[in-house]
């Protein structure tokens, strides 16, 4: 099993619904977020392009954050989801600096926090909160080992890219382009 | 300057009894809610609601955690308005409940030791003051001199109260400050209005044309969802906007039009469609009136003619016309929503309606469908008294085609003039911050000075509350019942809103406030109920359901009464117009002395050093209603000024630099705004999100954040056809130094 997510940059409107849905679902304190939106404009007026991406932890196959964690709090869970065990985390922040995607933040309760792919929902057969709420239905989630999962199907059909592939982290968040 | 009768007051200057400010929001914000517990649905309960953050009114479920605190709001899968997905504002709607800046208890304006102050009061006291004052003014001037401004669900209760009282001057700024011209134009053309949610069949369209309509930044839920579906299916999007909006970035064609010239573009498109004989002949022959007149009218409006006006190249005009024709009839030239721009808006929307008719999209799949709604009967009451006069008497011969009450018409008629027959003496203001909703603030403030009484009912200390005589804190939609949602869609449905939790602080639902007022005002006979549950249950039983059932399902769909979502082939249709046809040539407009077919009139352009002020929406906000919402300000808490790099260079503006704005009438922005240097806007315009720059310190998260576009909109172009307030003819220049400095220092 290998969980992954694909985000369609052609459909995403950058509304941040995914951000606020994650915040409420996971009780992320105001002022912090596990996912966020990036907008990049290319070109000059009037020849313009705009790429909008909803970003989060890439649940990398080769995660520097897991490797550098001194306590084992950061670890791989079912389906390759990268998680932090809150009571094992000493809040040293090594993982925060090791992540090329800036996907982690120090939770005010003293541990590090990040996207969990909403594993508590996924285990119950639901989709991650961001995927479920998105008004443009631009996010696809599922098991890459299952050819019939939403994410497998869309990756087969569409061109995609990952972010900073040169970092060698083998990210599992795909952007449809 | 004369001492003003109604000083702007800062709330809670004098507290009696002190309201304890519990801070559950902070506990929640810090993750104090069982942080070691995995969130999940097992230990929660949920109650149905429909969202109050915008007019789309998506149905959803409010989930609470095991501590009984509101945890999250999720769309109801059965709801045709939202299909189980709320927009960011709806998802973050719980911030309205948790906002610790909310109005917490009734307040009464009193003069103590020569100083006006707000004094905390009990509900009984406050409602007594309201009832006494309204009844006193009724005796003195007649009931018609009281007007209600409302935006939102609670307004229906206040509307009933006002009608029972004897006035029908009930207005929502959503008409004359927003969608009015569109409704009047479509009514003149098709004999039907667009209404809400818009009856556009985006999900099946092959070509969507957006003129200044920024779907994706306006998160009107169903449309955003369907635009995404249309993108999936390969629809062509054409966006006409001086700004490279999000929608423009999803478009095959972006036409960065020179602002205020849209009618010229539309006429050129109409010209192309007619003179190339690209129009839907069968449809036009069968259903339309006035093709010959129209053909004659647009004869000279060639793409070359329009190029000189719009700056859109002729071949682009031709190509985009062809795109629409190729998609016809599955094409939508979108009527938009906020369309009060230049004062000739009804005529612009007429051009939109006409182009749709030529392409045969009205009544066709992928164009405009025929919506249905399930109405609920009103709870029985004796007939309301007939008012002797209405707002129209104050504007004899004007705005005859307005189909709703014109809010600015009431505001203007509050300022007494010798020939004014209906000067208003009292305002009831519910859920609309008129200071930022109505343009020309000076005029609004002057009108308020002439009032003898104003009561404001709101959840937040919006600017308007500072001018009230009595402030009544309503609870948020999450803490109350309202009438059921019955709005139109492809399938009719009813949605229930019920309280997910007790009202926080000393706040009350509108139905309760109105019921108490009705009693105190001697209007009991019109309200033969004591509790709203009685009313809702009775209403719901009339259509075969009940309050009990609705509490479990939240939304109930009903079959359509007529199987006519689209026209069927060769169907005979009697349109609700004078000619019984779709009127390309409007007999109604002609009868009222207006151009029966749209004409392009040049509008003023900015002087050198000035830029047209454009404004719009942010996806996480509904104007000032959400500007202080903790969840939504977390996403976007301050508007910025979009400036083209060429302009920035001329002025030596840097990204993030704070500047002040001054408009053509010398009005300065109270607060500075940060510059966003971006290629995404024309060099003759600037752009900001509406609803920011609040100057009430009680709005702790939004006070002084960004600038207010409304205060810079002093040139208002009123649409003579229906009274709409055109707000896009204001020009601003930049002040790099703080122009208020001296005042601050002295
Ligand atoms: S909710 Fe969807 S459309 Fe909105 S920003 Fe997130 S991914 Fe994009
Ligand atoms: S994105 Fe960052 S936090 Fe997430 S797995 Fe990769 S390295 Fe770790
Ligand atoms: S579109 Fe958004 S704000 Fe409007 S009613 Fe729906 S969820 Fe609420």
CSV table of N, CA and C and ligand atoms in Angstrom, one decimal, chain B residues 51 53-58 86-87 89-90 219-221 622, ligand 3:
chain,number,residue,atom,x,y,z
B,51,UNK,N,-25.8,27.6,5.6
B,51,UNK,CA,-24.8,28.6,5.9
B,51,UNK,C,-25.4,30.0,5.7
B,53,UNK,N,-23.1,32.6,5.6
B,53,UNK,CA,-22.0,33.5,5.3
B,53,UNK,C,-22.2,34.2,3.9
B,54,UNK,N,-23.0,33.6,3.0
B,54,UNK,CA,-23.4,34.3,1.8
B,54,UNK,C,-24.7,33.8,1.4
B,55,UNK,N,-25.3,34.4,0.4
B,55,UNK,CA,-26.6,34.2,-0.1
B,55,UNK,C,-26.8,32.8,-0.7
B,56,UNK,N,-25.8,32.1,-0.9
B,56,UNK,CA,-25.9,30.8,-1.6
B,56,UNK,C,-26.6,29.8,-0.6
B,57,UNK,N,-26.4,30.0,0.7
B,57,UNK,CA,-27.1,29.2,1.7
B,57,UNK,C,-26.9,27.7,1.6
B,58,UNK,N,-25.7,27.3,1.5
B,58,UNK,CA,-25.4,25.9,1.5
B,58,UNK,C,-25.8,25.2,2.7
B,86,UNK,N,-18.7,22.7,1.4
B,86,UNK,CA,-18.9,24.2,1.7
B,86,UNK,C,-17.7,24.9,1.1
B,87,UNK,N,-17.8,26.2,0.9
B,87,UNK,CA,-16.7,27.0,0.5
B,87,UNK,C,-15.9,27.4,1.7
B,89,UNK,N,-15.5,30.1,3.3
B,89,UNK,CA,-16.2,30.9,4.2
B,89,UNK,C,-17.2,30.1,5.1
B,90,UNK,N,-17.8,29.1,4.4
B,90,UNK,CA,-18.8,28.3,5.1
B,90,UNK,C,-18.1,27.3,6.1
B,219,UNK,N,-16.8,32.9,-4.3
B,219,UNK,CA,-16.9,31.5,-4.1
B,219,UNK,C,-18.3,31.0,-4.1
B,220,UNK,N,-19.1,31.6,-4.9
B,220,UNK,CA,-20.5,31.2,-4.9
B,220,UNK,C,-20.5,29.7,-5.4
B,221,UNK,N,-20.8,28.9,-4.4
B,221,UNK,CA,-20.3,27.5,-4.3
B,221,UNK,C,-20.7,26.7,-5.6
B,622,UNK,N,-16.7,37.3,2.8
B,622,UNK,CA,-17.9,37.9,2.2
B,622,UNK,C,-17.9,39.4,2.7
C,3,LIG,S1,-21.0,29.5,-0.8
C,3,LIG,FE1,-19.8,29.4,1.0
C,3,LIG,S2,-20.4,31.2,2.2
C,3,LIG,FE2,-21.9,30.9,0.7
C,3,LIG,S3,-23.5,29.7,1.7
C,3,LIG,FE3,-22.1,28.3,0.6
C,3,LIG,S4,-20.6,27.7,2.1
C,3,LIG,FE4,-21.6,29.5,2.9
